[in-house]
Short mmCIF file of C-alpha atoms and ligand atoms in Angstrom, two decimals:
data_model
loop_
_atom_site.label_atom_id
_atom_site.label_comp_id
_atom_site.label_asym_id
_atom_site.label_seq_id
_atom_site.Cartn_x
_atom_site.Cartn_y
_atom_site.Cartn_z
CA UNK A 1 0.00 0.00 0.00
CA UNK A 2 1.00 3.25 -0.60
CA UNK A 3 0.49 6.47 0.74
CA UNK A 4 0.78 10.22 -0.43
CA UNK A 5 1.61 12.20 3.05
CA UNK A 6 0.80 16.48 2.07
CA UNK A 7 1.67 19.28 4.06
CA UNK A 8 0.46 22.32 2.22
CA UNK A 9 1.33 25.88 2.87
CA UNK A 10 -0.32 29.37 1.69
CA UNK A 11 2.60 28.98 -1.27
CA UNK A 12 4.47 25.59 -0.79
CA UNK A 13 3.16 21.87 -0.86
CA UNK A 14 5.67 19.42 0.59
CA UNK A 15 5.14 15.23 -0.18
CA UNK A 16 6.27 12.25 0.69
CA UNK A 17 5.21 9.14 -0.82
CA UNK A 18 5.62 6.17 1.52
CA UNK A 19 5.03 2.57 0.71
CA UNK A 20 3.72 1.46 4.12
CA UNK A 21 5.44 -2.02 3.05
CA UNK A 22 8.27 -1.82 4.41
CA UNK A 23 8.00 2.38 5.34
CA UNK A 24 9.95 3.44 3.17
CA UNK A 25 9.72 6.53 1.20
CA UNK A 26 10.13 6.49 -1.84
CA UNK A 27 9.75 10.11 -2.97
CA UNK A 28 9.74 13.37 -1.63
CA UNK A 29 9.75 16.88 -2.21
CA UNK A 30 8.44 20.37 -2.42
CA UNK A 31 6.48 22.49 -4.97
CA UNK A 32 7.50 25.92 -4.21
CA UNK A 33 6.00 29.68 -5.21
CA UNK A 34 2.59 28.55 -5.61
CA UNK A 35 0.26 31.59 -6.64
CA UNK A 36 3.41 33.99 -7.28
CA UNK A 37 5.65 34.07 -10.05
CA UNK A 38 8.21 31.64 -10.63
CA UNK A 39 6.83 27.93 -9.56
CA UNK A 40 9.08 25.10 -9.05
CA UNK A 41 9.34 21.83 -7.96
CA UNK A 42 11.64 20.05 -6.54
CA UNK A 43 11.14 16.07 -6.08
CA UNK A 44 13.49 13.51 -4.95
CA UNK A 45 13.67 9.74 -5.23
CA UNK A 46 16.28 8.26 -2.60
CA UNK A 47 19.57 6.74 -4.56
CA UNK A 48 18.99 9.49 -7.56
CA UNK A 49 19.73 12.84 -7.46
CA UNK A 50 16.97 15.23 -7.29
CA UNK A 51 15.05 17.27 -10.18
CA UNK A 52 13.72 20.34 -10.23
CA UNK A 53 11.34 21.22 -12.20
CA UNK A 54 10.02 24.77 -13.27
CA UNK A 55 6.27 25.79 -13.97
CA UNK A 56 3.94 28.21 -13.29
CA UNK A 57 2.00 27.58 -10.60
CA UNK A 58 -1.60 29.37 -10.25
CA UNK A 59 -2.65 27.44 -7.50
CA UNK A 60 -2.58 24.35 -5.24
CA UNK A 61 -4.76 22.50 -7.70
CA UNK A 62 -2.22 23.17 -10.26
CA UNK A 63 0.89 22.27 -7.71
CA UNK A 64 -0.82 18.68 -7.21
CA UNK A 65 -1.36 18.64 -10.92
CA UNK A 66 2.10 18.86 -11.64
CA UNK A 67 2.86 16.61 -9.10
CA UNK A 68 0.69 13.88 -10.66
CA UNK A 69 2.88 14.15 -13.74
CA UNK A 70 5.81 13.70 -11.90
CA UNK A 71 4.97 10.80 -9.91
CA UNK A 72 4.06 8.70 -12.85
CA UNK A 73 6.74 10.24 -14.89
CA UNK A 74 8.97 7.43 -16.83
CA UNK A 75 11.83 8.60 -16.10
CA UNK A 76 11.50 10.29 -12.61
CA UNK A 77 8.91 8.92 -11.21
CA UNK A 78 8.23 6.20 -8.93
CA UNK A 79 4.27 4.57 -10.11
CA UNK A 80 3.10 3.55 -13.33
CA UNK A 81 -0.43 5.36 -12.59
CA UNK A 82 -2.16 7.41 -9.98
CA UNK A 83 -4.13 4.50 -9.35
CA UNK A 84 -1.38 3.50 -7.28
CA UNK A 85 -2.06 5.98 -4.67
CA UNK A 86 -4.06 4.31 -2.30
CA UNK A 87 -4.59 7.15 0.14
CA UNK A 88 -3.66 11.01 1.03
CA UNK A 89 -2.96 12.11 4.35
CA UNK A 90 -3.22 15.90 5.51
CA UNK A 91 -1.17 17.72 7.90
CA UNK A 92 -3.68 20.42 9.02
CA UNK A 93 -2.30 22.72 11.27
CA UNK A 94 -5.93 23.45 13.69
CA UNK A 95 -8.11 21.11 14.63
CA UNK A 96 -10.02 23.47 17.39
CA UNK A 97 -11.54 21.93 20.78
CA UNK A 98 -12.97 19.39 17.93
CA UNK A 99 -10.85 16.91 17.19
CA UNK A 100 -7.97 15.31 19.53
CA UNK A 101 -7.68 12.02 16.81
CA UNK A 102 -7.12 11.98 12.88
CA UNK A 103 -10.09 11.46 10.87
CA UNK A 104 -11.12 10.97 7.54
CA UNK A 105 -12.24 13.77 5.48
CA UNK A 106 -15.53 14.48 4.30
CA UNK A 107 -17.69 17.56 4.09
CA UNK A 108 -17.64 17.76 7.32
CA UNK A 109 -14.45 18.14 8.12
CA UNK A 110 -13.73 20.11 5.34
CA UNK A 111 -16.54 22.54 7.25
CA UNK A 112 -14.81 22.01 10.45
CA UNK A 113 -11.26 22.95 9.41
CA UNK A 114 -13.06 26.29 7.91
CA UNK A 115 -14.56 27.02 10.97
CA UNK A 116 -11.00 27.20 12.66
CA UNK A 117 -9.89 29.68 9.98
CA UNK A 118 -9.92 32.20 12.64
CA UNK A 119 -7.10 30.13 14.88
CA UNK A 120 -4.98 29.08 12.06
CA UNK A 121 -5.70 32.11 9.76
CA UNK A 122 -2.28 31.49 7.56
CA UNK A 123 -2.55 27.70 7.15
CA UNK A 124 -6.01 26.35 7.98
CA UNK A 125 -6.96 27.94 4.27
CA UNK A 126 -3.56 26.44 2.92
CA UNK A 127 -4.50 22.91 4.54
CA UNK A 128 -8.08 23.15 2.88
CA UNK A 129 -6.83 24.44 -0.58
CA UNK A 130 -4.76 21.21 -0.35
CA UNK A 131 -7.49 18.75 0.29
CA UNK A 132 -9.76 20.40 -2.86
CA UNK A 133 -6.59 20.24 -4.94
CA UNK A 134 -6.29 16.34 -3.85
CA UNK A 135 -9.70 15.59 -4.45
CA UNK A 136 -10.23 17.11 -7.75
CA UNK A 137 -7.27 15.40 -8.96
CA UNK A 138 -7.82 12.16 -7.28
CA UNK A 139 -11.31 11.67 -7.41
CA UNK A 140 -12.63 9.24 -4.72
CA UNK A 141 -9.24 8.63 -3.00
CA UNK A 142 -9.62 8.43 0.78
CA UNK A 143 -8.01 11.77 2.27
CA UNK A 144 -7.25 11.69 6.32
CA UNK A 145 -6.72 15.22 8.29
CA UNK A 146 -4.14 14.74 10.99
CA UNK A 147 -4.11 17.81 13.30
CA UNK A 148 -0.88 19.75 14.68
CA UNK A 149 -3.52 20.40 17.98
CA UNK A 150 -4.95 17.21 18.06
CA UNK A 151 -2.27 15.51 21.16
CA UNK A 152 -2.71 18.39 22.86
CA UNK A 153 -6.33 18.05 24.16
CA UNK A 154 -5.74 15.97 26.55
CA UNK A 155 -4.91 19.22 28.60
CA UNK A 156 -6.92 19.69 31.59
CA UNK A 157 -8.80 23.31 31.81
CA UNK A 158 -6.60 24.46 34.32
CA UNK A 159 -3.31 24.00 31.84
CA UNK A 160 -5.12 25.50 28.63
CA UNK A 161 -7.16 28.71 29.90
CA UNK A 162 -5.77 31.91 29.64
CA UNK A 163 -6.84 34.56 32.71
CA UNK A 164 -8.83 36.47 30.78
CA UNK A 165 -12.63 37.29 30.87
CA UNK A 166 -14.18 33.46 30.91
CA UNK A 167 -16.34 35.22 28.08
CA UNK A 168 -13.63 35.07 25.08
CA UNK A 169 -13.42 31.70 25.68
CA UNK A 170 -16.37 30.80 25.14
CA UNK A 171 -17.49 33.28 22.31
CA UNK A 172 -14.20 32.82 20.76
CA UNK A 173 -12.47 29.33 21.98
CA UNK A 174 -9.33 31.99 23.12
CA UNK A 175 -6.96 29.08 24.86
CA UNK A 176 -4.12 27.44 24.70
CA UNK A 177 -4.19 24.56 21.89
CA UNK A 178 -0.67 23.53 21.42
CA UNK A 179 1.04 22.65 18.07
CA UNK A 180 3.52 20.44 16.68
CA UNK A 181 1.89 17.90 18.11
CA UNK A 182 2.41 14.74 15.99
CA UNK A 183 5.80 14.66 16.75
CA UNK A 184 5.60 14.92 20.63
CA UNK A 185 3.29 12.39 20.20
CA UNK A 186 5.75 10.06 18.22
CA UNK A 187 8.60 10.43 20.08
CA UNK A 188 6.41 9.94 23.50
CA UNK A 189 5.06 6.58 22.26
CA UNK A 190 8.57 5.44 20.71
CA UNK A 191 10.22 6.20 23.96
CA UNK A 192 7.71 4.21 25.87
CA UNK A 193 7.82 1.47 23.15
CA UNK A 194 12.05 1.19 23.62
CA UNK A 195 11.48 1.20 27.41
CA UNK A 196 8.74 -0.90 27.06
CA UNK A 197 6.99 0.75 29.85
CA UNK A 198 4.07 2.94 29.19
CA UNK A 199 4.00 4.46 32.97
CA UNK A 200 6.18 7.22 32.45
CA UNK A 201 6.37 10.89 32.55
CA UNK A 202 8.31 12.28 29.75
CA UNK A 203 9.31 15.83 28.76
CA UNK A 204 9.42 16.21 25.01
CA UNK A 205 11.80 18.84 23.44
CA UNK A 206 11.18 19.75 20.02
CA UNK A 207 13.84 22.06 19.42
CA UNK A 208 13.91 23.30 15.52
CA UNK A 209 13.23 26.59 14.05
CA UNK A 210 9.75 26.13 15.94
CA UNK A 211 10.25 24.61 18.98
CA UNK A 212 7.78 23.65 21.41
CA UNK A 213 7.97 21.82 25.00
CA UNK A 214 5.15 18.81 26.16
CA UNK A 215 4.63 17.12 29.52
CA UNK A 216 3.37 13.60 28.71
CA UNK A 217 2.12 11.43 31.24
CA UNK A 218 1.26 7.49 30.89
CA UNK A 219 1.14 8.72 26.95
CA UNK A 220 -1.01 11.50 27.47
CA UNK A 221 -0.14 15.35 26.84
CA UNK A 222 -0.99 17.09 30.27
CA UNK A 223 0.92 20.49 29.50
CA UNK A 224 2.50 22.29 26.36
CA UNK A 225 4.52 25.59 25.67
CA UNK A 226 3.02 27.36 22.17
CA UNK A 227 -0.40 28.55 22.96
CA UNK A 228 -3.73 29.95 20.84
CA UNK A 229 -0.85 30.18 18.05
CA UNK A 230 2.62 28.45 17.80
CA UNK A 231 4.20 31.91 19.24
CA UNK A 232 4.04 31.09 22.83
CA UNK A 233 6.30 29.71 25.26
CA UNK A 234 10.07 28.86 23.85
CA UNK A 235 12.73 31.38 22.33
CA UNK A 236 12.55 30.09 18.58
CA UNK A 237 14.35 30.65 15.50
CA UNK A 238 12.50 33.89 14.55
CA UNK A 239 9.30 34.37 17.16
CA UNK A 240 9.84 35.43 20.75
CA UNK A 241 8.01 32.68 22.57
CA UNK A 242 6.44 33.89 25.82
CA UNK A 243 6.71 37.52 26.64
CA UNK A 244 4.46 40.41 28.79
CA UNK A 245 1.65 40.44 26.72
CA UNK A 246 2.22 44.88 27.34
CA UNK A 247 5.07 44.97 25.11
CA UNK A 248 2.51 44.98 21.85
CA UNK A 249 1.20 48.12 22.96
CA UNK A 250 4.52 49.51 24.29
CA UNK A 251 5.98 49.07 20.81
CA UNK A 252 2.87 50.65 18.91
CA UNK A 253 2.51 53.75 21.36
CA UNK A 254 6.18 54.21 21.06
CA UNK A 255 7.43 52.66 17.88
CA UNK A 256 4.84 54.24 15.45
CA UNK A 257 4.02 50.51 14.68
CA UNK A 258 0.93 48.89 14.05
CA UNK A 259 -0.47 45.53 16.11
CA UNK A 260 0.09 44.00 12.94
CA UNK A 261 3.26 45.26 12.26
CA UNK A 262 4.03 43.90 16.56
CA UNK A 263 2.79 40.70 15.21
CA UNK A 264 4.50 40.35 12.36
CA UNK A 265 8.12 41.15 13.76
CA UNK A 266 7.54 38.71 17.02
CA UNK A 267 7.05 35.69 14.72
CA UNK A 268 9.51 37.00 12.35
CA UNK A 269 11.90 38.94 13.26
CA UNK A 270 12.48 37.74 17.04
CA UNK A 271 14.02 34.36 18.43
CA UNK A 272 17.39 34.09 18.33
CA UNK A 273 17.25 36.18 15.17
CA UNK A 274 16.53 38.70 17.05
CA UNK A 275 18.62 38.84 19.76
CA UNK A 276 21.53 37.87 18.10
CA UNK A 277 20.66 40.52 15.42
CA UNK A 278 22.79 37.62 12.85
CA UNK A 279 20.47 34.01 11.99
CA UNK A 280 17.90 32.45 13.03
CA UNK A 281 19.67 29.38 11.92
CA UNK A 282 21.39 27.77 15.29
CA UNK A 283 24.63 26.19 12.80
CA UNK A 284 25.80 29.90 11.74
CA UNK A 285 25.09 31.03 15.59
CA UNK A 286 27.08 28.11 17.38
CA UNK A 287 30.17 28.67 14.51
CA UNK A 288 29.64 32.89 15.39
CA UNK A 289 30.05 32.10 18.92
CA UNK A 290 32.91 29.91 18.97
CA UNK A 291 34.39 32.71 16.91
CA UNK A 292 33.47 35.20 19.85
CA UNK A 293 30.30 36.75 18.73
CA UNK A 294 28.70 37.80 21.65
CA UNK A 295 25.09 38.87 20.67
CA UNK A 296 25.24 34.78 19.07
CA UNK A 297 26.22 33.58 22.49
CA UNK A 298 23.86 35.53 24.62
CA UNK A 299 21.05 34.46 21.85
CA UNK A 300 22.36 30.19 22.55
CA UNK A 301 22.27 31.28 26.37
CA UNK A 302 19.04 33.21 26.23
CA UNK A 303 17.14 29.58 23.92
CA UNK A 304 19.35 26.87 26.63
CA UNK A 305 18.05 28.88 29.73
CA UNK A 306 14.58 28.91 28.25
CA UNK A 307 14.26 25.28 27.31
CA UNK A 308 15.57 24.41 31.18
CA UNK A 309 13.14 26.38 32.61
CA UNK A 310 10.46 25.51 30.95
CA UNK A 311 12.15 21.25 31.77
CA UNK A 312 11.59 22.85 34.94
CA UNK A 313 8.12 24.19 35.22
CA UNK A 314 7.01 20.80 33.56
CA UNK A 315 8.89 18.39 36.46
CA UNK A 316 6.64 20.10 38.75
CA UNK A 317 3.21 19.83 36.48
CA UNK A 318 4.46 15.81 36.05
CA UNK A 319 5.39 15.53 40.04
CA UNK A 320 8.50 14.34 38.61
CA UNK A 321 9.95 13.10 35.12
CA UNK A 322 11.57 9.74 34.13
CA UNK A 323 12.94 11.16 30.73
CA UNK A 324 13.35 13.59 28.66
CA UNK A 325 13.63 13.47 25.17
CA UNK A 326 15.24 15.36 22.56
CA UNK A 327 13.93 15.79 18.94
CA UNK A 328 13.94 18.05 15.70
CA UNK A 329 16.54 20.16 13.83
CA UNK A 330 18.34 21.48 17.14
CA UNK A 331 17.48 18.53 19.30
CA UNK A 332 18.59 15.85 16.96
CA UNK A 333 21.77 17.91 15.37
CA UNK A 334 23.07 19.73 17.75
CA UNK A 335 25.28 18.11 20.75
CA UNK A 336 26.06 21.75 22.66
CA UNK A 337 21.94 22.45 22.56
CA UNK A 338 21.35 19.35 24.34
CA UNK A 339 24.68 19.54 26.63
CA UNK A 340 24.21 23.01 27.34
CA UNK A 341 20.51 22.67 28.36
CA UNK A 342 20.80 19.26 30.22
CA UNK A 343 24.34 20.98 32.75
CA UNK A 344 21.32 23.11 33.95
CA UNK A 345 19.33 20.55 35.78
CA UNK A 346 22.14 19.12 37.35
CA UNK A 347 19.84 20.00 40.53
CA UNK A 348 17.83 16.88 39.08
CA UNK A 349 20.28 14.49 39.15
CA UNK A 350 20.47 14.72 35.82
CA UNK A 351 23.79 13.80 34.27
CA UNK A 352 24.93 13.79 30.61
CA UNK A 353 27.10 11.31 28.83
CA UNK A 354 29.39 13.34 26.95
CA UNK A 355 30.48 10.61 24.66
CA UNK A 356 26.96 9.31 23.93
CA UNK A 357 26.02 12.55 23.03
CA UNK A 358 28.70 13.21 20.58
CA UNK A 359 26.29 12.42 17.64
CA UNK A 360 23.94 13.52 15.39
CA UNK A 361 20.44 12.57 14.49
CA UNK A 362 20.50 8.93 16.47
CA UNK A 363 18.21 7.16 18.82
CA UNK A 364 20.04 6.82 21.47
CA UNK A 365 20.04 7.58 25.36
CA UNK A 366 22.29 10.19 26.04
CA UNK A 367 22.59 10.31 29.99
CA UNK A 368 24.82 8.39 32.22
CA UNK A 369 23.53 4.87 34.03
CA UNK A 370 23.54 6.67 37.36
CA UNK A 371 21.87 10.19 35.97
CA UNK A 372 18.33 10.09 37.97
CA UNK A 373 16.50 11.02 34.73
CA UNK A 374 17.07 9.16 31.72
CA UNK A 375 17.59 11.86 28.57
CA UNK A 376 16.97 10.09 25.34
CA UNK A 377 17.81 11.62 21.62
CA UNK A 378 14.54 10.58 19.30
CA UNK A 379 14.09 11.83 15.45
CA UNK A 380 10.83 12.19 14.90
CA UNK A 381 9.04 11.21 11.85
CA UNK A 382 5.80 13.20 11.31
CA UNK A 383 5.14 11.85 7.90
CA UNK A 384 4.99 8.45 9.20
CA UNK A 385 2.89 9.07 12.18
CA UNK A 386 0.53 10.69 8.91
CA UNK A 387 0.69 7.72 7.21
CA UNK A 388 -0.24 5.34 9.58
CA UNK A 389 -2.67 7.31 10.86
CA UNK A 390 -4.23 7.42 6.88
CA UNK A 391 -3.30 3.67 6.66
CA UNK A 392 -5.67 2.60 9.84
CA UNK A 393 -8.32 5.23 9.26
CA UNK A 394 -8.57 4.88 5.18
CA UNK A 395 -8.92 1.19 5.74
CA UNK A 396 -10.17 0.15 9.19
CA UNK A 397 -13.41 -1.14 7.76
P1 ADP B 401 11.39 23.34 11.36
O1 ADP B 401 10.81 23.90 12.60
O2 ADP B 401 11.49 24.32 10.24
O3 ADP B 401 10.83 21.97 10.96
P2 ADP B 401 13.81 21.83 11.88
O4 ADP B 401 13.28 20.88 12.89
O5 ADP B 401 14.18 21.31 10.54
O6 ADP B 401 12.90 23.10 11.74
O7 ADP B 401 15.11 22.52 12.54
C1 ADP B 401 15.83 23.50 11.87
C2 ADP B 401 16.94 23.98 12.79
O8 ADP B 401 17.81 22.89 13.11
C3 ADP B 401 17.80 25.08 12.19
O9 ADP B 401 17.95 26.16 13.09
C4 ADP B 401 19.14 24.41 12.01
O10 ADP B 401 20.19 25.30 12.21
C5 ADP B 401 19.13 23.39 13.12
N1 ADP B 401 20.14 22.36 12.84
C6 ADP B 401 20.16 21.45 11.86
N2 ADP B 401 21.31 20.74 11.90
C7 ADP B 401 22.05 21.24 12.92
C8 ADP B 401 23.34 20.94 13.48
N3 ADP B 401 24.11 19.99 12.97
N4 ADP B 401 23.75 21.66 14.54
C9 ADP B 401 22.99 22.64 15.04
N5 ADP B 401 21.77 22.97 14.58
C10 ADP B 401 21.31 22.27 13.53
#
């Protein structure tokens, strides 16, 4: 069987095509500058090197059209026919208070992901154009909607209400949701699965250019750091994470800015772009540093000192942690992240292995035998945790 895993932005579609024999993928790529001039995309088959190809691209229909083509491409591509696509699954970015599981699309869902236009306002409308795209161009091909909130709400009230006047919540469903949370769910359940214990408390760390913290207990998310929108809690690559909510109107009384202007330089031009005034990326900041940038040190400090609190705060929402667990760009990649965060909870127990962490993108544990909390390095896999999810729900009857 194979499946066609989407993750559409307002100008980008990313695929992977995964043969659930086996899953392996055997394609991937991106179609880039939908809608604006200059359309491309760029698809890969592992082994070969990867081809680019350049169109315009109207719109998403027109992205998945091209797509098609290459997928069943002689030379390129990977099937003989689109028949062989046996099912699509959806990253869509908000599921609401509605759904905490994946489900199969129909009209409505389609409805339902409209509805939460107004919490996802720049991808909820990319997800959607993505599913109409898929269906138009594979007509009668199950489609499954895996939420980025859905993990999340197992929250109690307590963890996802924000102190303000009960009344926006429930005209307006203002609370914390959570995001990224297919991947804290992976890594949660694989940890369990290699301890083979499913009584723990774990602290996932997704630490890319979004990162986001989760308190999982006995497999269940009781606490997250990104809020309404994926600009809470953490210092990220370009958004602030948590601040006082009065800077926004600090800045537009005395920066001559507009709240959308505010917005739009917290989640872009903040993080450790910001304070670093140099990358967002965390490879160019670690190389500044060690060549005695400053501003790229403080920024490293400022994300490390962040990420331990935070470890912190969510020890005491768990009453205690077992493991924690390091994933994405930073938390897979980057040995000084992970050393630099774990030296801070020394007051744990916790102690790192510096040889075992001396790697890069491995499953591995990564604390000593005697450290009192077990730190474990997972990738995660998001596409697969999409797949599978399409797999089951596509064909569960
Ligand atoms: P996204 O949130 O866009 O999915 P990723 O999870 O891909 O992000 O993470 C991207 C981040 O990971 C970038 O800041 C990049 O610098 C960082 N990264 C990747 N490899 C390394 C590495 N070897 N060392 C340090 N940081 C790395």
């Amino acid at each position: 069987m194979k499946i066609l895993v989407v993750n559409c932005g307002s100008s980008s579609l990313k695929y992977q095509f995964i043969n659930m024999d086996g899953e392996k993928v055997i394609a991937s790529g991106i179609a880039e500058r939908i809608g604006i001039q200059g359309g491309m995309l760029t698809h890969k088959v592992p082994g070969k090197d990867k081809k680019q190809f350049s169109r315009e691209l109207k719109d998403h229909s027109e992205a998945f059209k091209l797509l098609m083509e290459v997928l069943i491409d002689p030379e390129y591509g990977v099937i003989k026919s689109m028949d062989e696509i046996d099912a699509v699954g959806h990253r869509v970015l908000h599921g609401g208070s509605k759904y905490s599981e994946s489900i199969l699309i129909d009209e409505n869902v389609k409805k339902a992901i409209e509805e939460c236009i107004p919490l996802g306002p720049l991808h909820n409308p990319a997800n959607l154009m993505g599913i109409n795209a898929c269906e138009e161009v594979l007509k009668g091909v199950a489609q499954v909607a895996v939420f980025d909130t859905a993990f999340h709400q197992t929250m109690p009230p307590e963890a996802y209400l924000y102190a303000i006047p009960y009344e926006y919540y429930e005209k307006y469903k203002i609370r914390k949701y959570g995001f990224h949370g297919t991947s804290h769910k992976y890594v949660s359940a694989r940890a369990a699965e290699i301890l083979n214990n499913d009584k723990l408390k774990i602290i996932t760390c997704h630490l890319g250019n979004g990162s986001s913290i989760s308190a999982v207990k006995d497999g269940k998310c009781i606490e997250t750091s990104m809020g309404l929108t994926p600009l809470d809690g953490l210092i990220m690559g370009t958004r602030s994470g948590s601040l006082d909510p009065a800077v926004v109107k600090f800045l537009v009384d005395n920066e001559n800015m507009s709240v959308d202007e505010v917005d739009t330089m917290l989640n872009k031009k903040s993080g450790v772009l910001g304070i670093s005034g140099l990358s967002s990326d965390f490879r160019d900041l670690e190389q500044a540093a060690e060549e005695g940038n400053e501003r790229a040190q403080l920024a490293l400090n400022a994300f490390y000192y962040r990420v331990a609190y935070t470890i912190g705060a969510y020890t005491a929402v768990l009453g205690g942690a077992d493991l924690i667990v390091f994933t994405a760009g930073v938390g897979e990649n980057s040995s000084q992240a992970r050393e630099n965060i774990v030296n801070r909870l020394g007051y744990m127990g916790i102690k790192i292995d510096a040889e075992a962490n001396d790697m890069r993108g491995e499953e591995k544990v990564i604390s000593t035998p005697d450290s009192l909390v077990k730190v474990m390095v997972i990738p995660t896999n998001e596409e697969l945790v999409i797949a599978r999810d399409t797999q089951r729900l596509a064909f569960s009857k």
